[in-house]
Coordinates of N, CA and C in Angstrom, one line a residue:
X298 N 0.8 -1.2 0.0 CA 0.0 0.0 0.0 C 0.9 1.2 0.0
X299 N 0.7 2.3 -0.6 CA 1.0 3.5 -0.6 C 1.3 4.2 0.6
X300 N 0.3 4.3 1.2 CA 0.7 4.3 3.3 C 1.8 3.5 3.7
X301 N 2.0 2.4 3.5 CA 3.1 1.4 4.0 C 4.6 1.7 3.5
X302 N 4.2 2.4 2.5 CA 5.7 2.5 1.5 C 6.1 4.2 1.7
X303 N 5.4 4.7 3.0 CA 5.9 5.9 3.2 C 7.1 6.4 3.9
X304 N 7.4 5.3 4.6 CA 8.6 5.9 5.5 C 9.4 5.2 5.1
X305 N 9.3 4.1 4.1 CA 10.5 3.2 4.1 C 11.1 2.0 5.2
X306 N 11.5 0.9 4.4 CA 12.1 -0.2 5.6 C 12.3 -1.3 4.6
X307 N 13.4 -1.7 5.2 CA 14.0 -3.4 4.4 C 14.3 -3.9 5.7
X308 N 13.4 -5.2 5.5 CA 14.2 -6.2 6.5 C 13.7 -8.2 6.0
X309 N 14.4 -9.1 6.7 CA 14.4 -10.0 6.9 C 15.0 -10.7 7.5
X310 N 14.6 -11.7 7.5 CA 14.6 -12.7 8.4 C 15.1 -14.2 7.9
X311 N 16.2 -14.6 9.0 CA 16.8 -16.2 7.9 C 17.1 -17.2 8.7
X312 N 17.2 -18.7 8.4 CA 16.7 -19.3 9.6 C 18.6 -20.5 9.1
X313 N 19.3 -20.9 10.3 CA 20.3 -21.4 10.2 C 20.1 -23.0 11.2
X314 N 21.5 -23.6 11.3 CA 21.4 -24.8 12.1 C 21.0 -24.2 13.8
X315 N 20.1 -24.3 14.2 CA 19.3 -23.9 15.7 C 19.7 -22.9 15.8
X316 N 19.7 -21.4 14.9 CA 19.7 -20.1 15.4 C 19.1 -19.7 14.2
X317 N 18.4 -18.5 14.2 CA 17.7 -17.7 13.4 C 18.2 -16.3 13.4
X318 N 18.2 -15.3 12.0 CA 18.6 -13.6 12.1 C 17.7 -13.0 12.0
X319 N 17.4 -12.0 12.3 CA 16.7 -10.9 11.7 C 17.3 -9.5 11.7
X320 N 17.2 -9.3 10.4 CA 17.7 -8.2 9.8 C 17.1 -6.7 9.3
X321 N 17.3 -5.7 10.2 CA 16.5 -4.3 9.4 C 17.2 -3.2 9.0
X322 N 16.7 -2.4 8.1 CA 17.9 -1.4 8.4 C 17.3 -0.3 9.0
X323 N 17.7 1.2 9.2 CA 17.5 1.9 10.0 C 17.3 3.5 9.9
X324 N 16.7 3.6 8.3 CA 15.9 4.6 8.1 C 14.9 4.9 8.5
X325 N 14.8 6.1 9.1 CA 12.8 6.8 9.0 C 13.0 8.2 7.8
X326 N 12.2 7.6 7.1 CA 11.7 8.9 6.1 C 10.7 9.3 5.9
X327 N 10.2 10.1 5.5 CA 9.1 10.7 4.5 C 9.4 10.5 2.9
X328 N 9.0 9.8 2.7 CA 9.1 9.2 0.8 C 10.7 9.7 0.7
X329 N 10.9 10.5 0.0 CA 12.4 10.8 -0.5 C 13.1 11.3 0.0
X330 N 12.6 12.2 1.3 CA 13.7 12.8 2.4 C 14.1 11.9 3.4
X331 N 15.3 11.5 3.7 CA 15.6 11.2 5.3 C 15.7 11.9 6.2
X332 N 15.0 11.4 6.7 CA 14.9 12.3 8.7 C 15.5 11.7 9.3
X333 N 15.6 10.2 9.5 CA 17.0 10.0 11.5 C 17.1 8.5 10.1
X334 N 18.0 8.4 11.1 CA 19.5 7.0 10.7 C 19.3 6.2 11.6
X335 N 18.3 6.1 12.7 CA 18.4 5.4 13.7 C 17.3 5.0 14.6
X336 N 16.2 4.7 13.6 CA 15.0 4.4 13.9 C 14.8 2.5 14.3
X337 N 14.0 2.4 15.0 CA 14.1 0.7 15.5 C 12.9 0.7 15.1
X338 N 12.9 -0.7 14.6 CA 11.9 -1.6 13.6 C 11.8 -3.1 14.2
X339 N 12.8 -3.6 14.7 CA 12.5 -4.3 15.2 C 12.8 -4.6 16.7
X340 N 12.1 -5.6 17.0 CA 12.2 -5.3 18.9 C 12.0 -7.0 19.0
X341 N 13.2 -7.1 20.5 CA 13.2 -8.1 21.3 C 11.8 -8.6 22.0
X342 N 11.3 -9.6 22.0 CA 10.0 -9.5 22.7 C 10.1 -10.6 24.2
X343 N 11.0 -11.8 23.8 CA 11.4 -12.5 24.7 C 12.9 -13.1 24.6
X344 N 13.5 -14.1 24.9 CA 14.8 -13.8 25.1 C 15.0 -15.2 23.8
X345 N 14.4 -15.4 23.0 CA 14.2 -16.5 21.7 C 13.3 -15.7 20.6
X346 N 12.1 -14.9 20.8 CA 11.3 -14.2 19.7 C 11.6 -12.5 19.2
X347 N 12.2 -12.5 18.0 CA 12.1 -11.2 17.8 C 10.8 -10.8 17.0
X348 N 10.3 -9.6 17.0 CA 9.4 -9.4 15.7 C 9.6 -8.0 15.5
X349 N 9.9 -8.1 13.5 CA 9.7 -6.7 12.9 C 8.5 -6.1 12.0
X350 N 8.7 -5.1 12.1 CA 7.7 -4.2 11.6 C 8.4 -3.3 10.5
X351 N 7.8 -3.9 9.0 CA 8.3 -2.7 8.0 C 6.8 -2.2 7.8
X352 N 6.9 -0.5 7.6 CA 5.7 -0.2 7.2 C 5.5 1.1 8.1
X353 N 4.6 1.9 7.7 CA 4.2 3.2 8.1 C 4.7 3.3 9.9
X354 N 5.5 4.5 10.2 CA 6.2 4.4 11.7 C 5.5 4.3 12.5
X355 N 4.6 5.4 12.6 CA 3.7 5.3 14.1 C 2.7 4.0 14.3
X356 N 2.4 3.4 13.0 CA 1.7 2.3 13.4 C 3.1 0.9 13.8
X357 N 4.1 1.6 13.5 CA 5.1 0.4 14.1 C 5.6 0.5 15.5
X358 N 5.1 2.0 15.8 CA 5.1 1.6 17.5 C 4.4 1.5 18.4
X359 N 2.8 1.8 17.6 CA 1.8 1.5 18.3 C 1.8 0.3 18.4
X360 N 2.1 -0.8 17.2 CA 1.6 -1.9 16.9 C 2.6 -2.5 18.3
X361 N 4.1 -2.0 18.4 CA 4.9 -2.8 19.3 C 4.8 -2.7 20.6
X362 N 4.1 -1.1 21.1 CA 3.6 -0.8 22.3 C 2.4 -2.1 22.7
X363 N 1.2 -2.1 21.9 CA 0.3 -3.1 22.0 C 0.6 -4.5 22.3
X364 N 2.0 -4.9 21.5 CA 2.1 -6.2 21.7 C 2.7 -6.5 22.4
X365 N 4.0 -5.7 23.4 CA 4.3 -6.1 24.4 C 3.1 -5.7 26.2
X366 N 2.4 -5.0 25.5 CA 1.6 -5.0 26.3 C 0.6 -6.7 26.2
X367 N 0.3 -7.1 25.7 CA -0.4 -8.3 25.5 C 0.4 -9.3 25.6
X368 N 2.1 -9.4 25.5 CA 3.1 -10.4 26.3 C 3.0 -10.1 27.3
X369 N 3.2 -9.2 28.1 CA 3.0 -8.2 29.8 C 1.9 -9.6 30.2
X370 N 0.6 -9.3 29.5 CA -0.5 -9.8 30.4 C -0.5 -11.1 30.6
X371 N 0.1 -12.1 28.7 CA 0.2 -13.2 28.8 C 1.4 -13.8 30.0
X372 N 2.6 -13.1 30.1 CA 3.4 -13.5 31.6 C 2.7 -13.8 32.7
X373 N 1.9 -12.9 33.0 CA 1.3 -12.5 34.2 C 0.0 -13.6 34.8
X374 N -0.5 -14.1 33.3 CA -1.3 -14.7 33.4 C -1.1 -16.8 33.7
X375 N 0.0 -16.6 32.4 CA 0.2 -17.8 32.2 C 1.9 -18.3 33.1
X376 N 2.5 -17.5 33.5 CA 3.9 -17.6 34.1 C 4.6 -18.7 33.3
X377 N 4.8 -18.1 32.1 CA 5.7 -18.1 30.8 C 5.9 -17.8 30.2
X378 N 7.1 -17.1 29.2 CA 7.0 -16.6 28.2 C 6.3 -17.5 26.9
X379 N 5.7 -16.1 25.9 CA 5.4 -17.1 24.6 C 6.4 -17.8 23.8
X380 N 5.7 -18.7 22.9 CA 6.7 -19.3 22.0 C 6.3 -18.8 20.7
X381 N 6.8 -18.3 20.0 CA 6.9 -18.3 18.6 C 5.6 -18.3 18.1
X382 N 5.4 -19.3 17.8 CA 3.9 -20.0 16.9 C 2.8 -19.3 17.6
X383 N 3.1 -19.3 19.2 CA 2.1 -18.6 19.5 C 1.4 -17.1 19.1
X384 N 2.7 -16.3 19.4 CA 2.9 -15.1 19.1 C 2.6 -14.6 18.1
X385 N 3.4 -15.3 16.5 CA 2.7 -15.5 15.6 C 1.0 -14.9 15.6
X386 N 0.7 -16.1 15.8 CA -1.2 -16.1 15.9 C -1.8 -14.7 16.5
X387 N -1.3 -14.9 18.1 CA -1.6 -13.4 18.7 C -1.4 -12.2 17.6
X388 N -0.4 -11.7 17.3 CA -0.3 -10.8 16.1 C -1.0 -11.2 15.2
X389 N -1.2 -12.5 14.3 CA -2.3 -12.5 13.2 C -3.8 -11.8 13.8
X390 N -4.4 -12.2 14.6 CA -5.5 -11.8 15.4 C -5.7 -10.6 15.4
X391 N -4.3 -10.0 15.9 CA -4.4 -8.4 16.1 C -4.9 -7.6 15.1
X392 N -3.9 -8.1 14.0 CA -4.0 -7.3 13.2 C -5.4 -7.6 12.2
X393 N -6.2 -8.8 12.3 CA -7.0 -8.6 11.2 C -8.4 -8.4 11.9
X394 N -8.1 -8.2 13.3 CA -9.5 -7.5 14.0 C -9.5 -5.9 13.4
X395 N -8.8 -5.6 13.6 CA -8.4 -4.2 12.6 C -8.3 -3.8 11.2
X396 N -9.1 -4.9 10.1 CA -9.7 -5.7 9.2 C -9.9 -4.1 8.2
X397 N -10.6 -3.4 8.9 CA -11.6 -2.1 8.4 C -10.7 -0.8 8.2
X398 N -10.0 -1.0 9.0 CA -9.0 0.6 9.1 C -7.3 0.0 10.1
X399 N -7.1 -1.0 8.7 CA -5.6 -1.9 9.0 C -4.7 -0.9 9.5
X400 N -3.2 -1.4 10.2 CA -2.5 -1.4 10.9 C -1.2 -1.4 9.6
X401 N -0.9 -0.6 8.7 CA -0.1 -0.5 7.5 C 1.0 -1.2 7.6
X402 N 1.4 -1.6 8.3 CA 2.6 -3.1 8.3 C 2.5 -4.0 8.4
X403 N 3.9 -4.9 8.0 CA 4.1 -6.2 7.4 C 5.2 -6.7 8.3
X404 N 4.5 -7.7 9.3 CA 5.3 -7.9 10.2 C 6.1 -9.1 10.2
X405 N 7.3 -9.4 10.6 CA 8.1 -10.7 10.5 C 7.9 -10.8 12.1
X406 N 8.1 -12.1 12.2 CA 8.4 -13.0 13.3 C 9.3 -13.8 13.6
X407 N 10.3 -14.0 14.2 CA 11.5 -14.7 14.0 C 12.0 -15.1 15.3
X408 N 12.2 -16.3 15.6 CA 12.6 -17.3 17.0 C 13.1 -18.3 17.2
X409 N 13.3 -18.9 17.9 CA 14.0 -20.7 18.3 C 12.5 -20.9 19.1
X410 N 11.9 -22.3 18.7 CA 11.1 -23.4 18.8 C 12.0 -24.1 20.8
X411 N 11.1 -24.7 21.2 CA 11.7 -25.1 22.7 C 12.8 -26.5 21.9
X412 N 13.0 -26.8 21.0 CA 13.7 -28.1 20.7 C 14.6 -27.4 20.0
X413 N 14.7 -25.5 20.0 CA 16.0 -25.4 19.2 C 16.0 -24.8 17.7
X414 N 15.0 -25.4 17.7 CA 15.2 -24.9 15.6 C 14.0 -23.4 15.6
X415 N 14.7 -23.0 13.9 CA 14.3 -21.9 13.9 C 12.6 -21.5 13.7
X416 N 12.1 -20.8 13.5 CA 10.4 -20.4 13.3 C 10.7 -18.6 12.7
X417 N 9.9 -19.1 11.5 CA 10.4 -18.1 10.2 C 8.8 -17.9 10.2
X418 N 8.2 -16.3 10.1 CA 6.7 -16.2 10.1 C 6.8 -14.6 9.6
X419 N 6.3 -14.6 8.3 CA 5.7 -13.1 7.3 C 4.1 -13.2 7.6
X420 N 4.2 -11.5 7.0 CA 2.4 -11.3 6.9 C 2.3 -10.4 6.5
X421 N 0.8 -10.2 6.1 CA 0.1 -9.3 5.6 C 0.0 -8.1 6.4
X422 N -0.6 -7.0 6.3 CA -0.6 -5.6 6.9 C -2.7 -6.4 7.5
X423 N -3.3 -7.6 6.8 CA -4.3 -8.1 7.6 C -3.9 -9.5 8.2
X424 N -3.1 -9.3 9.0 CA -2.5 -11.1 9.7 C -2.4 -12.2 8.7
X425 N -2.7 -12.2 7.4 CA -2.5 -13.3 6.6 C -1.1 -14.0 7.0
X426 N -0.4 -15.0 7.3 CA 0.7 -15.4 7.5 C 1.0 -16.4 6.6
X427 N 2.3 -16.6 6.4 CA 3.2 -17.7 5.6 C 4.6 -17.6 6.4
X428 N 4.5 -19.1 6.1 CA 5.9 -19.9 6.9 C 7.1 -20.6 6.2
X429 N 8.4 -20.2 6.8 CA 8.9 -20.3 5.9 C 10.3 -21.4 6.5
X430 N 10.9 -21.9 5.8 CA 12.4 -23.1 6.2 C 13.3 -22.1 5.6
X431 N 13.3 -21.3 5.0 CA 14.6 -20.4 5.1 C 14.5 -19.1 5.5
X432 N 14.0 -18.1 4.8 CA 14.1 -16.5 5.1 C 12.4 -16.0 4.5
X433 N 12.3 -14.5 5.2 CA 11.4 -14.3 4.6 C 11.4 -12.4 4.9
X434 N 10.9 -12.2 4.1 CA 11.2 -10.8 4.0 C 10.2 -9.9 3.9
X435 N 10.4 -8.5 4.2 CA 9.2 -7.6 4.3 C 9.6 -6.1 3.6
X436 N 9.0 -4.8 3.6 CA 9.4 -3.9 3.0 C 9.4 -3.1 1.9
X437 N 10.3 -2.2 1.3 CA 10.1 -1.2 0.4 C 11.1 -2.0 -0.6
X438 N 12.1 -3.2 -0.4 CA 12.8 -3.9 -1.1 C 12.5 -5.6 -1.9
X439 N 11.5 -5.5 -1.0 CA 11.3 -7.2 -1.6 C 11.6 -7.5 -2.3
X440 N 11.4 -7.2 -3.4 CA 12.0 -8.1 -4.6 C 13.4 -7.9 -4.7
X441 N 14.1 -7.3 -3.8 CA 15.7 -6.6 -4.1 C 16.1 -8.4 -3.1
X442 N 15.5 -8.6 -2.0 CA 15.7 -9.3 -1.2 C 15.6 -10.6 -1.2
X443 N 14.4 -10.6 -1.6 CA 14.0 -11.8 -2.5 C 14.8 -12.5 -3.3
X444 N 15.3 -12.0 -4.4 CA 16.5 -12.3 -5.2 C 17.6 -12.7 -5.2
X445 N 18.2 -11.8 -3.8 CA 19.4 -12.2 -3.2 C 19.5 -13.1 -2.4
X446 N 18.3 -13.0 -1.5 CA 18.2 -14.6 -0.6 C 18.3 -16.0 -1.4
X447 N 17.1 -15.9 -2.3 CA 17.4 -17.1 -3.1 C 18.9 -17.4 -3.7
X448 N 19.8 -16.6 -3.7 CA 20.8 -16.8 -4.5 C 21.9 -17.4 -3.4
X449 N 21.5 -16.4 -2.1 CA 22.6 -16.3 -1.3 C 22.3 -17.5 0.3
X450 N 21.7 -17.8 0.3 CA 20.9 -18.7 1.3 C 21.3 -20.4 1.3
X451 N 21.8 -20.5 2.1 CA 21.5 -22.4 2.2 C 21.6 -22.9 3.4
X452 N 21.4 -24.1 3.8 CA 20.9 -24.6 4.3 C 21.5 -24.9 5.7
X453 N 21.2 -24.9 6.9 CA 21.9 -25.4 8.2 C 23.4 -24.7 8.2
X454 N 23.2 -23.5 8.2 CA 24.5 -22.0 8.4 C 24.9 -22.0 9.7
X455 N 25.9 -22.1 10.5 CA 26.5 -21.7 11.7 C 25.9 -20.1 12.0
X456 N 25.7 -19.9 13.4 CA 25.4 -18.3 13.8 C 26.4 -17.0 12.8
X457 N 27.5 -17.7 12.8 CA 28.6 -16.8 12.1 C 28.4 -16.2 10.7
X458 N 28.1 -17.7 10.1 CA 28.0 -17.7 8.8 C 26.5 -17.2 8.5
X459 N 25.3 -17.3 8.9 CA 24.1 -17.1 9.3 C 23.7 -15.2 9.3
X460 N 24.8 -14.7 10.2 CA 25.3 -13.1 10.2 C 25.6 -12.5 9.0
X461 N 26.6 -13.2 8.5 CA 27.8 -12.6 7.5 C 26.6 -12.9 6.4
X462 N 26.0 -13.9 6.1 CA 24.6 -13.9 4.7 C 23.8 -13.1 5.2
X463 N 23.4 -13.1 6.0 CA 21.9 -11.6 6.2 C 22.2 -10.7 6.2
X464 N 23.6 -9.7 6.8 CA 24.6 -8.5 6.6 C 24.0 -8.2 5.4
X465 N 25.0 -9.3 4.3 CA 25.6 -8.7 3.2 C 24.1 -9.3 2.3
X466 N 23.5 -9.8 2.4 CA 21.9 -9.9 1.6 C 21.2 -8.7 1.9
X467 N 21.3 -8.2 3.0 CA 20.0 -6.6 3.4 C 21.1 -5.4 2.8
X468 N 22.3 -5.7 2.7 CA 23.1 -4.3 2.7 C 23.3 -3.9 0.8
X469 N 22.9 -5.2 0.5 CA 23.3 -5.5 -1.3 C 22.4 -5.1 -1.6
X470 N 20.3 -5.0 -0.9 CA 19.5 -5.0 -1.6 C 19.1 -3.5 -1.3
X471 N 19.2 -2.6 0.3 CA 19.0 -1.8 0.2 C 19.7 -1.1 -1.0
X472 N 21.1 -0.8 -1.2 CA 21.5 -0.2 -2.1 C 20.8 0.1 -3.4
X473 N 19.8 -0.7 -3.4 CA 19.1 -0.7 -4.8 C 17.5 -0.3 -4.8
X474 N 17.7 0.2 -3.6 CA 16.1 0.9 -3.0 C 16.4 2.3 -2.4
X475 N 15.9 3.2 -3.0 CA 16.2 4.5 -2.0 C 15.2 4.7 -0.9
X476 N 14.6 4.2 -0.8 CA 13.6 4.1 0.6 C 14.3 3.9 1.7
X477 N 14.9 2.9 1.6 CA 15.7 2.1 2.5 C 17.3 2.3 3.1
X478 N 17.9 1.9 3.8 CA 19.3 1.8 3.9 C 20.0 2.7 5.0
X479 N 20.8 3.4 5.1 CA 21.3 4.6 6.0 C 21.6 3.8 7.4
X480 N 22.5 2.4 7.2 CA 22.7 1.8 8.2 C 21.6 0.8 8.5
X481 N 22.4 -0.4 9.2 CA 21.4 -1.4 9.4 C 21.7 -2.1 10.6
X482 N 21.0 -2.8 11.5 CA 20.8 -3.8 12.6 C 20.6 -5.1 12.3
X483 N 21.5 -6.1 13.1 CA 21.3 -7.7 12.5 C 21.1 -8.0 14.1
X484 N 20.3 -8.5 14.4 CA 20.1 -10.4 15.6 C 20.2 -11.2 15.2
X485 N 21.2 -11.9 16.2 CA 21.2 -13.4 15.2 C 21.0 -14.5 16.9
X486 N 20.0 -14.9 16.7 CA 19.5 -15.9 18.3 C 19.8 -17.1 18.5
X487 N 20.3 -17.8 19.4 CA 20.8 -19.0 19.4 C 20.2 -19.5 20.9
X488 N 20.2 -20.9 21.1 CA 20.1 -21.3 22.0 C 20.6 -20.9 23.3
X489 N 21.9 -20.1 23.5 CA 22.7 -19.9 24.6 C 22.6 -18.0 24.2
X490 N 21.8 -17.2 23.7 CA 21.5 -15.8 23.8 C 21.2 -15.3 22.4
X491 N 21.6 -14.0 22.4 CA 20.9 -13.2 21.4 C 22.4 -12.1 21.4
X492 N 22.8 -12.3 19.7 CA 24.0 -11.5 19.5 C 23.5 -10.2 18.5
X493 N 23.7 -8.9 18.9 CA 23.0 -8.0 18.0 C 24.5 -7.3 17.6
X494 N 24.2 -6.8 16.3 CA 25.5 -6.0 15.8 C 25.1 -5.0 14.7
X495 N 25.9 -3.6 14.8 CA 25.1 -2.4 13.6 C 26.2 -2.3 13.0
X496 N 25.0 -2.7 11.8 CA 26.2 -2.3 10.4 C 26.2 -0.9 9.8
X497 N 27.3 -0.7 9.4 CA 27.3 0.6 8.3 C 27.2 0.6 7.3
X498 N 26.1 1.4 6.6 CA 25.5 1.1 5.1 C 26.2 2.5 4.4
X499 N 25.7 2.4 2.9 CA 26.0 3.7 2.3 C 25.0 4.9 2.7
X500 N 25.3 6.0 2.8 CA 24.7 7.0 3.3 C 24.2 8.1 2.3
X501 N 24.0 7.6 1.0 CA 23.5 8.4 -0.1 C 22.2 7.5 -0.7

C-alpha cells in the first residue's frame, strides 16, 4: 500500500542450524527525504522471539507498544514466556480484528522453537501469515531481497555464517532501494542468547 511504502524499511529474516537472524535497516523517512539514521523496527520480545515491523512508523510503535503489552499480560497470566507460533497467531488476530481501518505493516516474526530450531513467520498488513524453512522478508525492497536470498541462502548456516549472509543480503539490496538503507541492525539468536550488531550502510 502506498501508506506502508511511506517511510521506508528493508528487513528480513533467515533461519540457520538452531539459530535464526533478523535483519532491518534503519531509516525513517518521508518518501524521498531522510529524517533519522536510527530508527528501530524491530524489537526483542522475549529472550528466543524477535518481531519486525516494516511499514508506516507510528503504526510500528503502536503496533509494538500493544504487543508487548499483550506479552505483559500473557506472563502475568500464564507464568511463561510465549513461544513463537504462539505469538505469531496473537499478532495475526491483532491485526485482522483491525480488518476495516488496517494497521499499514508487514510484520516478520522470528525465534528458536523449545527443541531449538528456527520459526520463520511473514504477513500481511491483515494477519494473513506464511511460513517459511529459510528466510522471509518484508518492505520497500522485496523483490531486491528476494532475489538475493534465493541466491545467497543455504541450508543449516553456523550463527557466524548465518550473520555474515543476512549483513551482506539486506546491505546489497537496500543499495538498490532508495527508501531504504542509511545503516542497518542484525540479531542473530541462538540457544545460549541473542547476538546483536550495527552495520554501516552507504549513506547516499
Amino acid at each position: 500500500s502506498a501508506r506502508g511504502d511511506h517511510n521506508g524499511a528493508a528487513m528480513v529474516a533467515m533461519a540457520g542450524k538452531n539459530c535464526v537472524a533478523i535483519a532491518t535497516d534503519t531509516r525513517f523517512g518521508l518518501q524521498m527525504q531522510t529524517v533519522t539514521c536510527d530508527f528501530e523496527k524491530v524489537f526483542k520480545l522475549t529472550d528466543r522471539v524477535f518481531a519486525g515491523f516494516a511499514g508506516l512508523a507510528t503504526d510500528v510503535q503502536t503496533l509494538r507498544n500493544l504487543l508487548k503489552f499483550r506479552l505483559s499480560l500473557y506472563a502475568l497470566r500464564e507464568e511463561r514466556e510465549m513461544k513463537p507460533d504462539v505469538l505469531s497467531s496473537l499478532l495475526s488476530h491483532m491485526l485482522y480484528e483491525k480488518r476495516f481501518g488496517p494497521y499499514f505493516v508487514e510484520p516478520i516474526v522470528a525465534g528458536l522453537k523449545d527443541d531449538g530450531s528456527p520459526f520463520l513467520c511473514g504477513m500481511d498488513c491483515l494477519g494473513a501469515a506464511v511460513f517459511a524453512e529459510d528466510f522471509v522478508v518484508s518492505g520497500t525492497c522485496t523483490e531486491n531481497l528476494n532475489g538475493i536470498c534465493e541466491s545467497m541462502w543455504r541450508p543449516d548456516m553456523q550463527p557466524d555464517d548465518l550473520f555474515e549472509t543476512i549483513g551482506q543480503c539486506l546491505l546489497a539490496a537496500v543499495d538498490r532501494d532508495a527508501m531504504s538503507g542509511w545503516g542497518a541492525v542484525v540479531h542473530v539468536v541462538t540457544p545460549e542468547g541473542v547476538t546483536s550488531k550495527r552495520l554501516k550502510g552507504r549513506m547516499d
